[in-house]
Amino acid sequence: MVWLEPTLLGSRPPGRGGCAAAVVGDACVFIGGADRTPKALDDVWILTFERSMPLTARWVRKTTTTRGGETLPARSGASATAVGADVYVFGGQDPSTGVCFNDVVVLDTTRWEWRRLVLAESGSPPPRNGHMACALRDGEALMVYGGSSPELGPMGDVHVLNLEEGCEKWDRPRVAGQAPEPREMHAGVFFAEKEELLIAGGRGRDGVVLRDAHVLDVRLMKWTRRGDFGEPVCAHAAAPWRVPGEENESRRAPAAAFFGGFDGT
């Protein structure tokens, strides 16, 4: 494995932290975040890679509209989950006020149009930021785990949003097993073929940075602890991986690659 630094073309986005990101087709979509003042942002940028060497990528800021002309709050620490051409953004926080959100807004990347998701039934999860989210069942549902708010601190709950058109509603399933300690700023990967969610690290109550790893079997809704994750780390990133060594790629064991983060010192 080698690192490649692409030549970047186009105007670059201003520096920020806490932005939400998702991959749609060949484009990486980056949404919001906050600068150091701290001011929450609501801009949308895409990064696309050209199919040539040396490696080249281009930044483009997308102009978006909002269905009905509604103003959507800028936010940091939200999650972004791609389902087809739509990106579902949940939660987040305005760091200048500390206010957290629990709404779902959807970005249609074919029209670059935002819309607020209207739920068929009430009952949203508590507002939060620093959580993780993933798509289930080929995009039929969205699952959220953990996160925090100034009022509740770190959380360890699991919520599932049904995305069937006209039937959009949240459900809090019963979860068995050895539940992880409540946390924020953890990283995780969903293995669709096994229907398992792996989460590792994060920051727990009293600001303690964690290093444990847990797996949620989504079919059984049961947690299993899978040991420790090296050094304590939070605010890190994770991506699906395949263990090398097997010529038949489909038979390679699913794994996760982790990068970056903060150890609390």
mmCIF file of C-alpha atoms in Angstrom:
data_model
loop_
_atom_site.group_PDB
_atom_site.id
_atom_site.type_symbol
_atom_site.label_atom_id
_atom_site.label_comp_id
_atom_site.label_asym_id
_atom_site.label_seq_id
_atom_site.Cartn_x
_atom_site.Cartn_y
_atom_site.Cartn_z
ATOM 1 C CA MET A 1 0.000 0.000 0.000
ATOM 2 C CA VAL A 2 1.283 3.458 -0.874
ATOM 3 C CA TRP A 3 -0.026 6.969 -0.238
ATOM 4 C CA LEU A 4 -0.723 9.085 -3.302
ATOM 5 C CA GLU A 5 -1.123 12.859 -3.066
ATOM 6 C CA PRO A 6 -3.219 14.097 -5.985
ATOM 7 C CA THR A 7 -2.713 17.354 -7.817
ATOM 8 C CA LEU A 8 -5.738 19.440 -6.826
ATOM 9 C CA LEU A 9 -7.535 21.615 -9.363
ATOM 10 C CA GLY A 10 -10.205 24.256 -8.809
ATOM 11 C CA SER A 11 -10.912 26.540 -5.866
ATOM 12 C CA ARG A 12 -10.489 24.745 -2.554
ATOM 13 C CA PRO A 13 -12.987 24.832 0.317
ATOM 14 C CA PRO A 14 -12.050 26.886 3.382
ATOM 15 C CA GLY A 15 -10.544 24.913 6.271
ATOM 16 C CA ARG A 16 -12.997 23.272 8.667
ATOM 17 C CA GLY A 17 -13.645 20.429 11.064
ATOM 18 C CA GLY A 18 -16.710 18.295 11.689
ATOM 19 C CA CYS A 19 -17.876 18.183 8.077
ATOM 20 C CA ALA A 20 -20.073 15.319 6.883
ATOM 21 C CA ALA A 21 -18.969 13.268 3.885
ATOM 22 C CA ALA A 22 -20.397 10.588 1.607
ATOM 23 C CA VAL A 23 -19.504 8.958 -1.698
ATOM 24 C CA VAL A 24 -22.040 9.206 -4.523
ATOM 25 C CA GLY A 25 -20.933 7.516 -7.732
ATOM 26 C CA ASP A 26 -17.452 8.824 -8.535
ATOM 27 C CA ALA A 27 -17.760 11.928 -6.359
ATOM 28 C CA CYS A 28 -16.887 12.561 -2.722
ATOM 29 C CA VAL A 29 -19.520 14.940 -1.302
ATOM 30 C CA PHE A 30 -18.556 17.168 1.650
ATOM 31 C CA ILE A 31 -21.253 19.015 3.594
ATOM 32 C CA GLY A 32 -20.964 21.755 6.204
ATOM 33 C CA GLY A 33 -18.700 21.591 9.247
ATOM 34 C CA ALA A 34 -17.390 24.542 11.277
ATOM 35 C CA ASP A 35 -14.429 26.894 11.208
ATOM 36 C CA ARG A 36 -12.328 27.879 14.228
ATOM 37 C CA THR A 37 -14.435 30.888 15.287
ATOM 38 C CA PRO A 38 -16.571 28.559 15.621
ATOM 39 C CA LYS A 39 -19.066 29.281 12.844
ATOM 40 C CA ALA A 40 -21.182 26.472 11.415
ATOM 41 C CA LEU A 41 -21.100 26.113 7.617
ATOM 42 C CA ASP A 42 -23.744 24.966 5.145
ATOM 43 C CA ASP A 43 -21.790 24.788 1.888
ATOM 44 C CA VAL A 44 -21.535 21.684 -0.315
ATOM 45 C CA TRP A 45 -18.355 20.667 -2.163
ATOM 46 C CA ILE A 46 -17.554 17.695 -4.361
ATOM 47 C CA LEU A 47 -14.171 16.173 -5.111
ATOM 48 C CA THR A 48 -13.832 14.039 -8.230
ATOM 49 C CA PHE A 49 -10.763 12.128 -9.395
ATOM 50 C CA GLU A 50 -9.734 12.034 -13.021
ATOM 51 C CA ARG A 51 -9.077 8.601 -14.511
ATOM 52 C CA SER A 52 -5.462 9.248 -15.373
ATOM 53 C CA MET A 53 -1.980 9.361 -13.888
ATOM 54 C CA PRO A 54 -0.422 11.299 -12.331
ATOM 55 C CA LEU A 55 -3.344 11.372 -9.930
ATOM 56 C CA THR A 56 -5.447 14.515 -10.328
ATOM 57 C CA ALA A 57 -8.593 15.615 -8.495
ATOM 58 C CA ARG A 58 -10.874 18.605 -8.911
ATOM 59 C CA TRP A 59 -12.811 20.589 -6.294
ATOM 60 C CA VAL A 60 -16.183 22.072 -7.259
ATOM 61 C CA ARG A 61 -18.525 24.026 -5.011
ATOM 62 C CA LYS A 62 -22.117 23.093 -5.766
ATOM 63 C CA THR A 63 -24.916 25.626 -5.725
ATOM 64 C CA THR A 64 -27.921 24.079 -3.987
ATOM 65 C CA THR A 65 -31.585 24.979 -3.659
ATOM 66 C CA THR A 66 -34.099 24.023 -0.989
ATOM 67 C CA ARG A 67 -37.521 22.639 -1.764
ATOM 68 C CA GLY A 68 -40.149 25.110 -0.637
ATOM 69 C CA GLY A 69 -37.547 27.817 -0.036
ATOM 70 C CA GLU A 70 -37.045 26.697 3.565
ATOM 71 C CA THR A 71 -33.829 27.711 5.321
ATOM 72 C CA LEU A 72 -31.917 24.729 6.727
ATOM 73 C CA PRO A 73 -29.576 25.285 9.690
ATOM 74 C CA ALA A 74 -25.826 25.129 9.143
ATOM 75 C CA ARG A 75 -24.242 22.378 11.220
ATOM 76 C CA SER A 76 -21.113 20.548 12.299
ATOM 77 C CA GLY A 77 -20.754 16.970 13.506
ATOM 78 C CA ALA A 78 -23.661 15.630 11.440
ATOM 79 C CA SER A 79 -23.686 12.286 9.617
ATOM 80 C CA ALA A 80 -24.087 11.916 5.845
ATOM 81 C CA THR A 81 -25.253 8.605 4.360
ATOM 82 C CA ALA A 82 -25.570 7.984 0.624
ATOM 83 C CA VAL A 83 -28.580 5.999 -0.607
ATOM 84 C CA GLY A 84 -28.516 5.981 -4.379
ATOM 85 C CA ALA A 85 -28.276 9.590 -5.534
ATOM 86 C CA ASP A 86 -29.630 10.932 -2.238
ATOM 87 C CA VAL A 87 -27.512 11.919 0.783
ATOM 88 C CA TYR A 88 -29.306 11.712 4.132
ATOM 89 C CA VAL A 89 -27.916 14.173 6.695
ATOM 90 C CA PHE A 90 -28.906 13.590 10.307
ATOM 91 C CA GLY A 91 -28.250 15.601 13.453
ATOM 92 C CA GLY A 92 -25.281 17.867 14.009
ATOM 93 C CA GLN A 93 -24.707 20.970 16.110
ATOM 94 C CA ASP A 94 -24.351 24.726 15.843
ATOM 95 C CA PRO A 95 -21.090 25.067 17.844
ATOM 96 C CA SER A 96 -21.600 28.790 18.451
ATOM 97 C CA THR A 97 -24.767 28.130 20.482
ATOM 98 C CA GLY A 98 -24.361 24.460 21.456
ATOM 99 C CA VAL A 99 -27.767 23.637 19.966
ATOM 100 C CA CYS A 100 -27.965 20.095 18.551
ATOM 101 C CA PHE A 101 -30.380 18.872 15.880
ATOM 102 C CA ASN A 102 -32.347 15.672 15.303
ATOM 103 C CA ASP A 103 -33.839 16.434 11.907
ATOM 104 C CA VAL A 104 -33.157 14.574 8.658
ATOM 105 C CA VAL A 105 -32.437 16.613 5.552
ATOM 106 C CA VAL A 106 -31.894 14.997 2.173
ATOM 107 C CA LEU A 107 -29.700 16.240 -0.668
ATOM 108 C CA ASP A 108 -30.749 15.065 -4.135
ATOM 109 C CA THR A 109 -27.451 15.066 -6.043
ATOM 110 C CA THR A 110 -29.170 14.840 -9.431
ATOM 111 C CA ARG A 111 -30.760 18.272 -8.865
ATOM 112 C CA TRP A 112 -28.588 19.495 -5.972
ATOM 113 C CA GLU A 113 -31.788 20.201 -4.105
ATOM 114 C CA TRP A 114 -32.308 19.930 -0.343
ATOM 115 C CA ARG A 115 -35.546 18.765 1.240
ATOM 116 C CA ARG A 116 -36.490 18.124 4.829
ATOM 117 C CA LEU A 117 -37.661 14.557 5.375
ATOM 118 C CA VAL A 118 -41.270 14.520 6.591
ATOM 119 C CA LEU A 119 -41.869 11.616 8.955
ATOM 120 C CA ALA A 120 -45.009 9.517 8.750
ATOM 121 C CA GLU A 121 -44.981 9.176 12.552
ATOM 122 C CA SER A 122 -43.476 11.276 15.331
ATOM 123 C CA GLY A 123 -40.702 9.984 17.568
ATOM 124 C CA SER A 124 -37.228 11.121 16.465
ATOM 125 C CA PRO A 125 -34.051 10.245 18.396
ATOM 126 C CA PRO A 126 -32.751 12.863 20.856
ATOM 127 C CA PRO A 127 -30.710 15.647 19.195
ATOM 128 C CA ARG A 128 -27.017 14.811 18.871
ATOM 129 C CA ASN A 129 -23.718 15.274 17.086
ATOM 130 C CA GLY A 130 -20.564 13.159 16.839
ATOM 131 C CA HIS A 131 -22.594 9.999 16.079
ATOM 132 C CA MET A 132 -22.303 7.554 13.200
ATOM 133 C CA ALA A 133 -24.876 6.393 10.667
ATOM 134 C CA CYS A 134 -25.081 3.780 7.909
ATOM 135 C CA ALA A 135 -27.562 2.443 5.375
ATOM 136 C CA LEU A 136 -29.208 -0.955 5.924
ATOM 137 C CA ARG A 137 -30.875 -3.467 3.622
ATOM 138 C CA ASP A 138 -29.705 -1.936 0.334
ATOM 139 C CA GLY A 139 -30.886 1.504 1.357
ATOM 140 C CA GLU A 140 -34.266 0.554 2.825
ATOM 141 C CA ALA A 141 -33.307 1.959 6.232
ATOM 142 C CA LEU A 142 -30.841 4.221 8.023
ATOM 143 C CA MET A 143 -29.262 3.258 11.368
ATOM 144 C CA VAL A 144 -27.771 5.711 13.876
ATOM 145 C CA TYR A 145 -25.576 4.837 16.858
ATOM 146 C CA GLY A 146 -24.270 6.989 19.700
ATOM 147 C CA GLY A 147 -23.280 10.640 19.653
ATOM 148 C CA SER A 148 -23.716 13.321 22.308
ATOM 149 C CA SER A 149 -25.465 16.543 23.242
ATOM 150 C CA PRO A 150 -24.814 19.173 25.936
ATOM 151 C CA GLU A 151 -27.969 18.041 27.753
ATOM 152 C CA LEU A 152 -27.477 14.249 27.687
ATOM 153 C CA GLY A 153 -23.741 13.839 27.199
ATOM 154 C CA PRO A 154 -22.502 10.716 25.336
ATOM 155 C CA MET A 155 -25.225 8.279 24.255
ATOM 156 C CA GLY A 156 -25.219 4.566 23.469
ATOM 157 C CA ASP A 157 -28.597 4.152 21.799
ATOM 158 C CA VAL A 158 -29.454 2.594 18.427
ATOM 159 C CA HIS A 159 -32.189 4.028 16.193
ATOM 160 C CA VAL A 160 -33.404 2.827 12.782
ATOM 161 C CA LEU A 161 -35.189 5.044 10.246
ATOM 162 C CA ASN A 162 -37.436 3.311 7.719
ATOM 163 C CA LEU A 163 -36.850 5.013 4.345
ATOM 164 C CA GLU A 164 -39.784 3.497 2.470
ATOM 165 C CA GLU A 165 -41.554 6.369 0.726
ATOM 166 C CA GLY A 166 -44.637 7.415 2.640
ATOM 167 C CA CYS A 167 -43.692 5.244 5.630
ATOM 168 C CA GLU A 168 -40.657 7.129 6.943
ATOM 169 C CA LYS A 169 -40.479 6.687 10.698
ATOM 170 C CA TRP A 170 -37.946 6.095 13.454
ATOM 171 C CA ASP A 171 -37.814 2.941 15.542
ATOM 172 C CA ARG A 172 -35.676 2.171 18.598
ATOM 173 C CA PRO A 173 -35.076 -1.585 18.497
ATOM 174 C CA ARG A 174 -34.402 -3.748 21.541
ATOM 175 C CA VAL A 175 -30.682 -4.541 21.554
ATOM 176 C CA ALA A 176 -29.236 -7.490 23.470
ATOM 177 C CA GLY A 177 -25.673 -8.464 24.381
ATOM 178 C CA GLN A 178 -22.834 -6.551 26.018
ATOM 179 C CA ALA A 179 -23.603 -2.966 25.051
ATOM 180 C CA PRO A 180 -20.675 -0.581 24.494
ATOM 181 C CA GLU A 181 -20.141 2.321 26.850
ATOM 182 C CA PRO A 182 -22.004 5.423 25.596
ATOM 183 C CA ARG A 183 -19.750 7.482 23.332
ATOM 184 C CA GLU A 184 -19.247 10.219 20.777
ATOM 185 C CA MET A 185 -16.680 10.775 17.997
ATOM 186 C CA HIS A 186 -16.253 7.035 17.442
ATOM 187 C CA ALA A 187 -15.604 5.445 14.058
ATOM 188 C CA GLY A 188 -17.412 2.533 12.506
ATOM 189 C CA VAL A 189 -17.906 0.422 9.411
ATOM 190 C CA PHE A 190 -20.992 -1.516 8.303
ATOM 191 C CA PHE A 191 -20.327 -4.848 6.597
ATOM 192 C CA ALA A 192 -23.393 -5.256 4.392
ATOM 193 C CA GLU A 193 -22.707 -8.900 3.443
ATOM 194 C CA LYS A 194 -22.654 -9.931 7.112
ATOM 195 C CA GLU A 195 -25.106 -7.264 8.338
ATOM 196 C CA GLU A 196 -22.684 -6.307 11.091
ATOM 197 C CA LEU A 197 -21.672 -2.882 12.411
ATOM 198 C CA LEU A 198 -18.159 -2.533 13.824
ATOM 199 C CA ILE A 199 -17.506 0.459 16.091
ATOM 200 C CA ALA A 200 -14.191 1.335 17.749
ATOM 201 C CA GLY A 201 -12.872 4.050 20.024
ATOM 202 C CA GLY A 202 -14.578 7.344 20.696
ATOM 203 C CA ARG A 203 -14.937 9.546 23.748
ATOM 204 C CA GLY A 204 -17.051 8.422 26.687
ATOM 205 C CA ARG A 205 -18.422 10.068 29.783
ATOM 206 C CA ASP A 206 -16.129 12.360 31.789
ATOM 207 C CA GLY A 207 -14.097 12.907 28.598
ATOM 208 C CA VAL A 208 -12.368 9.515 28.745
ATOM 209 C CA VAL A 209 -11.047 8.446 25.315
ATOM 210 C CA LEU A 210 -11.859 4.799 24.592
ATOM 211 C CA ARG A 211 -10.086 1.989 22.764
ATOM 212 C CA ASP A 212 -12.608 -0.853 22.808
ATOM 213 C CA ALA A 213 -14.169 -2.460 19.728
ATOM 214 C CA HIS A 214 -17.705 -3.858 19.480
ATOM 215 C CA VAL A 215 -19.789 -5.525 16.771
ATOM 216 C CA LEU A 216 -23.557 -5.190 16.424
ATOM 217 C CA ASP A 217 -25.226 -8.094 14.612
ATOM 218 C CA VAL A 218 -28.064 -6.195 12.934
ATOM 219 C CA ARG A 219 -30.070 -9.348 12.141
ATOM 220 C CA LEU A 220 -30.125 -10.357 15.812
ATOM 221 C CA MET A 221 -29.728 -6.824 17.201
ATOM 222 C CA LYS A 222 -27.073 -8.110 19.574
ATOM 223 C CA TRP A 223 -23.775 -6.527 20.660
ATOM 224 C CA THR A 224 -20.530 -8.500 21.059
ATOM 225 C CA ARG A 225 -17.296 -7.051 22.400
ATOM 226 C CA ARG A 226 -14.291 -7.779 20.181
ATOM 227 C CA GLY A 227 -11.413 -6.698 22.393
ATOM 228 C CA ASP A 228 -9.399 -3.497 22.374
ATOM 229 C CA PHE A 229 -8.395 -1.256 19.507
ATOM 230 C CA GLY A 230 -4.714 -0.498 20.160
ATOM 231 C CA GLU A 231 -4.343 2.942 21.752
ATOM 232 C CA PRO A 232 -7.275 5.097 22.908
ATOM 233 C CA VAL A 233 -8.530 7.235 20.023
ATOM 234 C CA CYS A 234 -11.458 9.464 19.081
ATOM 235 C CA ALA A 235 -12.370 11.680 16.114
ATOM 236 C CA HIS A 236 -10.765 9.160 13.766
ATOM 237 C CA ALA A 237 -11.958 7.781 10.416
ATOM 238 C CA ALA A 238 -12.794 4.265 9.231
ATOM 239 C CA ALA A 239 -13.390 2.613 5.867
ATOM 240 C CA PRO A 240 -14.233 -0.934 4.718
ATOM 241 C CA TRP A 241 -11.255 -3.109 3.805
ATOM 242 C CA ARG A 242 -10.472 -6.631 2.627
ATOM 243 C CA VAL A 243 -7.745 -8.714 4.233
ATOM 244 C CA PRO A 244 -5.132 -9.381 1.503
ATOM 245 C CA GLY A 245 -3.775 -12.814 0.675
ATOM 246 C CA GLU A 246 -6.787 -14.498 -0.926
ATOM 247 C CA GLU A 247 -6.773 -14.415 -4.739
ATOM 248 C CA ASN A 248 -10.565 -14.627 -4.901
ATOM 249 C CA GLU A 249 -11.547 -11.173 -3.645
ATOM 250 C CA SER A 250 -15.067 -12.289 -2.722
ATOM 251 C CA ARG A 251 -13.582 -14.762 -0.233
ATOM 252 C CA ARG A 252 -11.390 -12.233 1.544
ATOM 253 C CA ALA A 253 -12.419 -11.591 5.117
ATOM 254 C CA PRO A 254 -14.103 -8.201 5.628
ATOM 255 C CA ALA A 255 -12.093 -5.781 7.731
ATOM 256 C CA ALA A 256 -11.788 -2.078 8.452
ATOM 257 C CA ALA A 257 -8.992 0.444 7.985
ATOM 258 C CA PHE A 258 -8.712 3.217 10.601
ATOM 259 C CA PHE A 259 -6.800 6.481 10.252
ATOM 260 C CA GLY A 260 -6.019 9.559 12.318
ATOM 261 C CA GLY A 261 -7.734 10.705 15.472
ATOM 262 C CA PHE A 262 -6.937 12.166 18.866
ATOM 263 C CA ASP A 263 -5.851 10.351 22.046
ATOM 264 C CA GLY A 264 -7.069 12.926 24.525
ATOM 265 C CA THR A 265 -3.647 14.193 25.662
#
